Amino acid sequence: MNYWLMKSEPSTFSIDDLKSRPNKTEPWDGVRNYQARNFMRDDMRKGDLVFFYHSNCAEPGIVGIATVASEAYPDPTAFDPEDSHYDPKSDPDKPRWFLVDVKFKRTFKRTITLQELKEHQALADMKLVQKGNRLSIMPVTKQQWDYILALE
DNA sequence: GCCAACGTTGGC
DNA sequence: GCCAACGTTGGC
């Protein structure tokens, strides 16, 4: 069992959007960063737990929990010239970009804000709270996971 | 292989 | 809307 944090801009796709999807599940498409891709493709397993993080919004922070609902598979939006995430260099025979399906689990009673997370020394090692970090998918240790859950 | 230019992320 | 930080691209 692994733990993760995945960022999404709520104006594009919020945790409420995920909750209202059929089967409460959505392909996490559009990731075009190699580190983030590698986490999904190489390390994520069905059943892993995910902190759902709202970025680039009035109150950035962790808003709830999702689960990894599939193994990794090629991101179809990379093959679609009409899609904003189209990448002509991703060949269907040798796909460059991968994704996993993500399923809604629950919404927190309150947002655990980035500001708050930064105040905890126990979380100082998280990429999330470090200056200049832009990684949209990152691993979370069991210790960090439990610590953050206790803040809710 | 270097590195300047450019585009994107994301907090503020 | 601004801008710092960072990743990628492409000329050389």
PDB file of C-alpha atoms (C1' of nucleotides) in Angstrom:
ATOM      1  CA  MET A   1       0.000   0.000   0.000  1.00  0.00           C
ATOM      2  CA  ASN A   2       1.387   3.356  -1.091  1.00  0.00           C
ATOM      3  CA  TYR A   3       0.242   6.886  -0.316  1.00  0.00           C
ATOM      4  CA  TRP A   4       0.153   9.832  -2.705  1.00  0.00           C
ATOM      5  CA  LEU A   5      -0.818  13.447  -3.151  1.00  0.00           C
ATOM      6  CA  MET A   6      -2.338  14.623  -6.417  1.00  0.00           C
ATOM      7  CA  LYS A   7      -2.952  18.257  -7.312  1.00  0.00           C
ATOM      8  CA  SER A   8      -5.818  19.599  -9.328  1.00  0.00           C
ATOM      9  CA  GLU A   9      -7.062  23.085 -10.006  1.00  0.00           C
ATOM     10  CA  PRO A  10     -10.621  23.144  -8.695  1.00  0.00           C
ATOM     11  CA  SER A  11     -11.680  25.495 -11.506  1.00  0.00           C
ATOM     12  CA  THR A  12     -10.722  22.699 -13.899  1.00  0.00           C
ATOM     13  CA  PHE A  13     -11.496  19.571 -11.878  1.00  0.00           C
ATOM     14  CA  SER A  14     -12.438  19.674  -8.196  1.00  0.00           C
ATOM     15  CA  ILE A  15     -13.053  16.928  -5.657  1.00  0.00           C
ATOM     16  CA  ASP A  16     -16.777  17.628  -6.067  1.00  0.00           C
ATOM     17  CA  ASP A  17     -16.398  16.998  -9.791  1.00  0.00           C
ATOM     18  CA  LEU A  18     -14.812  13.649  -8.986  1.00  0.00           C
ATOM     19  CA  LYS A  19     -17.599  12.788  -6.564  1.00  0.00           C
ATOM     20  CA  SER A  20     -20.253  13.486  -9.189  1.00  0.00           C
ATOM     21  CA  ARG A  21     -18.657  11.386 -11.928  1.00  0.00           C
ATOM     22  CA  PRO A  22     -20.268   8.084 -12.910  1.00  0.00           C
ATOM     23  CA  ASN A  23     -18.847   5.486 -10.530  1.00  0.00           C
ATOM     24  CA  LYS A  24     -17.119   8.462  -8.849  1.00  0.00           C
ATOM     25  CA  THR A  25     -14.127   7.653 -11.017  1.00  0.00           C
ATOM     26  CA  GLU A  26     -12.126   9.710 -13.491  1.00  0.00           C
ATOM     27  CA  PRO A  27      -9.019   9.097 -15.630  1.00  0.00           C
ATOM     28  CA  TRP A  28      -6.275  11.415 -14.371  1.00  0.00           C
ATOM     29  CA  ASP A  29      -5.364  12.585 -17.844  1.00  0.00           C
ATOM     30  CA  GLY A  30      -3.264  15.457 -19.084  1.00  0.00           C
ATOM     31  CA  VAL A  31      -0.163  14.908 -16.953  1.00  0.00           C
ATOM     32  CA  ARG A  32       2.831  16.002 -19.041  1.00  0.00           C
ATOM     33  CA  ASN A  33       5.622  15.861 -16.508  1.00  0.00           C
ATOM     34  CA  TYR A  34       8.007  12.919 -16.493  1.00  0.00           C
ATOM     35  CA  GLN A  35       8.403  12.630 -12.748  1.00  0.00           C
ATOM     36  CA  ALA A  36       4.660  12.626 -12.232  1.00  0.00           C
ATOM     37  CA  ARG A  37       4.208  10.158 -15.069  1.00  0.00           C
ATOM     38  CA  ASN A  38       6.803   7.823 -13.630  1.00  0.00           C
ATOM     39  CA  PHE A  39       5.017   7.754 -10.280  1.00  0.00           C
ATOM     40  CA  MET A  40       1.771   6.753 -11.983  1.00  0.00           C
ATOM     41  CA  ARG A  41       3.305   4.322 -14.433  1.00  0.00           C
ATOM     42  CA  ASP A  42       5.884   2.651 -12.214  1.00  0.00           C
ATOM     43  CA  ASP A  43       4.816   2.974  -8.609  1.00  0.00           C
ATOM     44  CA  MET A  44       1.059   3.379  -8.273  1.00  0.00           C
ATOM     45  CA  ARG A  45      -1.030   0.326  -7.569  1.00  0.00           C
ATOM     46  CA  LYS A  46      -4.759  -0.129  -7.554  1.00  0.00           C
ATOM     47  CA  GLY A  47      -5.988   0.529  -4.030  1.00  0.00           C
ATOM     48  CA  ASP A  48      -3.323   3.083  -3.106  1.00  0.00           C
ATOM     49  CA  LEU A  49      -4.640   6.067  -1.163  1.00  0.00           C
ATOM     50  CA  VAL A  50      -4.462   9.626  -2.464  1.00  0.00           C
ATOM     51  CA  PHE A  51      -4.744  13.050  -0.865  1.00  0.00           C
ATOM     52  CA  PHE A  52      -6.750  15.243  -3.246  1.00  0.00           C
ATOM     53  CA  TYR A  53      -5.157  18.702  -3.298  1.00  0.00           C
ATOM     54  CA  HIS A  54      -6.681  21.887  -4.671  1.00  0.00           C
ATOM     55  CA  SER A  55      -4.072  24.157  -6.253  1.00  0.00           C
ATOM     56  CA  ASN A  56      -4.080  27.609  -7.801  1.00  0.00           C
ATOM     57  CA  CYS A  57      -7.174  28.735  -5.937  1.00  0.00           C
ATOM     58  CA  ALA A  58      -8.270  30.935  -3.055  1.00  0.00           C
ATOM     59  CA  GLU A  59      -7.501  28.333  -0.393  1.00  0.00           C
ATOM     60  CA  PRO A  60      -4.890  25.831  -1.606  1.00  0.00           C
ATOM     61  CA  GLY A  61      -4.827  22.656   0.444  1.00  0.00           C
ATOM     62  CA  ILE A  62      -5.855  19.035   0.894  1.00  0.00           C
ATOM     63  CA  VAL A  63      -9.603  18.646   0.563  1.00  0.00           C
ATOM     64  CA  GLY A  64     -10.176  14.907   0.766  1.00  0.00           C
ATOM     65  CA  ILE A  65      -9.189  11.382  -0.117  1.00  0.00           C
ATOM     66  CA  ALA A  66      -9.353   9.344  -3.301  1.00  0.00           C
ATOM     67  CA  THR A  67      -8.072   5.918  -4.271  1.00  0.00           C
ATOM     68  CA  VAL A  68      -6.094   4.670  -7.241  1.00  0.00           C
ATOM     69  CA  ALA A  69      -8.716   2.722  -9.185  1.00  0.00           C
ATOM     70  CA  SER A  70      -6.674   1.166 -12.004  1.00  0.00           C
ATOM     71  CA  GLU A  71      -3.201   0.207 -13.040  1.00  0.00           C
ATOM     72  CA  ALA A  72      -1.481   2.687 -15.366  1.00  0.00           C
ATOM     73  CA  TYR A  73      -2.421   2.794 -19.045  1.00  0.00           C
ATOM     74  CA  PRO A  74      -1.620   5.124 -21.949  1.00  0.00           C
ATOM     75  CA  ASP A  75      -3.187   8.593 -21.785  1.00  0.00           C
ATOM     76  CA  PRO A  76      -5.559   8.776 -24.782  1.00  0.00           C
ATOM     77  CA  THR A  77      -5.619  12.590 -24.763  1.00  0.00           C
ATOM     78  CA  ALA A  78      -2.006  12.531 -25.976  1.00  0.00           C
ATOM     79  CA  PHE A  79      -3.187  10.961 -29.254  1.00  0.00           C
ATOM     80  CA  ASP A  80      -6.063  13.367 -29.924  1.00  0.00           C
ATOM     81  CA  PRO A  81      -5.127  16.393 -32.053  1.00  0.00           C
ATOM     82  CA  GLU A  82      -8.285  18.134 -30.864  1.00  0.00           C
ATOM     83  CA  ASP A  83      -7.290  17.802 -27.204  1.00  0.00           C
ATOM     84  CA  SER A  84      -5.399  20.564 -25.423  1.00  0.00           C
ATOM     85  CA  HIS A  85      -2.975  17.954 -24.068  1.00  0.00           C
ATOM     86  CA  TYR A  86      -2.228  16.508 -27.508  1.00  0.00           C
ATOM     87  CA  ASP A  87       1.392  15.425 -27.908  1.00  0.00           C
ATOM     88  CA  PRO A  88       2.357  14.415 -31.459  1.00  0.00           C
ATOM     89  CA  LYS A  89       5.464  12.747 -30.067  1.00  0.00           C
ATOM     90  CA  SER A  90       3.404  10.192 -28.165  1.00  0.00           C
ATOM     91  CA  ASP A  91       3.008   7.239 -30.525  1.00  0.00           C
ATOM     92  CA  PRO A  92       0.144   4.808 -29.774  1.00  0.00           C
ATOM     93  CA  ASP A  93       2.615   1.995 -30.437  1.00  0.00           C
ATOM     94  CA  LYS A  94       5.051   3.511 -27.974  1.00  0.00           C
ATOM     95  CA  PRO A  95       3.070   5.825 -25.692  1.00  0.00           C
ATOM     96  CA  ARG A  96       4.906   8.558 -23.872  1.00  0.00           C
ATOM     97  CA  TRP A  97       2.204   9.514 -21.358  1.00  0.00           C
ATOM     98  CA  PHE A  98       0.325   7.356 -18.889  1.00  0.00           C
ATOM     99  CA  LEU A  99      -2.451   7.798 -16.366  1.00  0.00           C
ATOM    100  CA  VAL A 100      -4.397   5.956 -13.706  1.00  0.00           C
ATOM    101  CA  ASP A 101      -8.071   6.116 -12.850  1.00  0.00           C
ATOM    102  CA  VAL A 102      -8.838   7.888  -9.582  1.00  0.00           C
ATOM    103  CA  LYS A 103     -11.905   7.225  -7.460  1.00  0.00           C
ATOM    104  CA  PHE A 104     -13.553   9.475  -4.887  1.00  0.00           C
ATOM    105  CA  LYS A 105     -13.436   8.244  -1.304  1.00  0.00           C
ATOM    106  CA  ARG A 106     -14.425  11.131   0.936  1.00  0.00           C
ATOM    107  CA  THR A 107     -14.250  14.897   1.390  1.00  0.00           C
ATOM    108  CA  PHE A 108     -12.679  16.293   4.541  1.00  0.00           C
ATOM    109  CA  LYS A 109     -14.827  18.225   6.965  1.00  0.00           C
ATOM    110  CA  ARG A 110     -12.482  21.131   6.309  1.00  0.00           C
ATOM    111  CA  THR A 111      -9.619  22.016   4.001  1.00  0.00           C
ATOM    112  CA  ILE A 112      -6.204  21.332   5.466  1.00  0.00           C
ATOM    113  CA  THR A 113      -4.543  24.359   3.952  1.00  0.00           C
ATOM    114  CA  LEU A 114      -1.060  24.624   2.527  1.00  0.00           C
ATOM    115  CA  GLN A 115      -0.424  27.411   5.006  1.00  0.00           C
ATOM    116  CA  GLU A 116      -1.263  25.070   7.862  1.00  0.00           C
ATOM    117  CA  LEU A 117       0.784  22.188   6.472  1.00  0.00           C
ATOM    118  CA  LYS A 118       3.815  24.476   6.300  1.00  0.00           C
ATOM    119  CA  GLU A 119       3.591  25.119  10.026  1.00  0.00           C
ATOM    120  CA  HIS A 120       4.259  21.499  10.969  1.00  0.00           C
ATOM    121  CA  GLN A 121       7.879  20.468  11.357  1.00  0.00           C
ATOM    122  CA  ALA A 122       6.836  16.827  10.896  1.00  0.00           C
ATOM    123  CA  LEU A 123       5.885  17.657   7.305  1.00  0.00           C
ATOM    124  CA  ALA A 124       8.956  19.711   6.372  1.00  0.00           C
ATOM    125  CA  ASP A 125      10.262  16.886   4.150  1.00  0.00           C
ATOM    126  CA  MET A 126       7.195  16.939   1.924  1.00  0.00           C
ATOM    127  CA  LYS A 127       7.894  18.312  -1.548  1.00  0.00           C
ATOM    128  CA  LEU A 128       4.565  20.082  -1.296  1.00  0.00           C
ATOM    129  CA  VAL A 129       5.692  22.575   1.329  1.00  0.00           C
ATOM    130  CA  GLN A 130       9.102  23.246  -0.180  1.00  0.00           C
ATOM    131  CA  LYS A 131       9.780  26.442  -2.053  1.00  0.00           C
ATOM    132  CA  GLY A 132       9.336  26.445  -5.773  1.00  0.00           C
ATOM    133  CA  ASN A 133       7.981  22.939  -5.955  1.00  0.00           C
ATOM    134  CA  ARG A 134       5.716  22.301  -8.919  1.00  0.00           C
ATOM    135  CA  LEU A 135       5.360  18.552  -8.860  1.00  0.00           C
ATOM    136  CA  SER A 136       1.691  17.666  -9.346  1.00  0.00           C
ATOM    137  CA  ILE A 137       1.905  14.065  -8.136  1.00  0.00           C
ATOM    138  CA  MET A 138       4.107  13.066  -5.232  1.00  0.00           C
ATOM    139  CA  PRO A 139       4.541  10.205  -2.808  1.00  0.00           C
ATOM    140  CA  VAL A 140       3.510  10.620   0.829  1.00  0.00           C
ATOM    141  CA  THR A 141       5.033   8.503   3.566  1.00  0.00           C
ATOM    142  CA  LYS A 142       2.838   6.507   5.939  1.00  0.00           C
ATOM    143  CA  GLN A 143       4.016   8.761   8.758  1.00  0.00           C
ATOM    144  CA  GLN A 144       3.050  11.901   6.833  1.00  0.00           C
ATOM    145  CA  TRP A 145      -0.261  10.381   5.836  1.00  0.00           C
ATOM    146  CA  ASP A 146      -1.223   9.531   9.405  1.00  0.00           C
ATOM    147  CA  TYR A 147      -0.001  12.885  10.697  1.00  0.00           C
ATOM    148  CA  ILE A 148      -2.069  14.844   8.190  1.00  0.00           C
ATOM    149  CA  LEU A 149      -5.164  12.702   8.767  1.00  0.00           C
ATOM    150  CA  ALA A 150      -4.954  13.544  12.459  1.00  0.00           C
ATOM    151  CA  LEU A 151      -5.124  17.258  11.626  1.00  0.00           C
ATOM    152  CA  GLU A 152      -8.578  17.049  10.086  1.00  0.00           C
TER     153      GLU A 152
ATOM    154  C1'  DG B   1      26.401  19.127 -24.488  1.00  0.00           C
ATOM    155  C1'  DC B   2      25.673  23.954 -23.152  1.00  0.00           C
ATOM    156  C1'  DC B   3      22.595  27.370 -22.099  1.00  0.00           C
ATOM    157  C1'  DA B   4      19.344  31.170 -23.372  1.00  0.00           C
ATOM    158  C1'  DA B   5      14.704  31.571 -24.344  1.00  0.00           C
ATOM    159  C1'  DC B   6      10.387  30.229 -23.538  1.00  0.00           C
ATOM    160  C1'  DG B   7       6.253  28.152 -21.375  1.00  0.00           C
ATOM    161  C1'  DT B   8       4.010  26.503 -17.253  1.00  0.00           C
ATOM    162  C1'  DT B   9       2.948  26.091 -12.414  1.00  0.00           C
ATOM    163  C1'  DG B  10       0.989  27.839  -8.581  1.00  0.00           C
ATOM    164  C1'  DG B  11       1.334  30.833  -4.377  1.00  0.00           C
ATOM    165  C1'  DC B  12       0.299  35.243  -3.233  1.00  0.00           C
TER     166       DC B  12
ATOM    167  C1'  DG C   1      -2.509  39.737 -12.360  1.00  0.00           C
ATOM    168  C1'  DC C   2       2.289  39.271 -10.914  1.00  0.00           C
ATOM    169  C1'  DC C   3       6.254  36.823 -10.809  1.00  0.00           C
ATOM    170  C1'  DA C   4       9.646  33.281  -8.920  1.00  0.00           C
ATOM    171  C1'  DA C   5      10.887  28.757  -9.759  1.00  0.00           C
ATOM    172  C1'  DC C   6      11.445  25.237 -12.627  1.00  0.00           C
ATOM    173  C1'  DG C   7      11.236  22.075 -16.847  1.00  0.00           C
ATOM    174  C1'  DT C   8      11.693  21.804 -21.752  1.00  0.00           C
ATOM    175  C1'  DT C   9      13.202  23.162 -26.244  1.00  0.00           C
ATOM    176  C1'  DG C  10      16.249  24.159 -29.769  1.00  0.00           C
ATOM    177  C1'  DG C  11      20.202  26.801 -31.798  1.00  0.00           C
ATOM    178  C1'  DC C  12      24.873  26.474 -31.847  1.00  0.00           C
TER     179       DC C  12
END
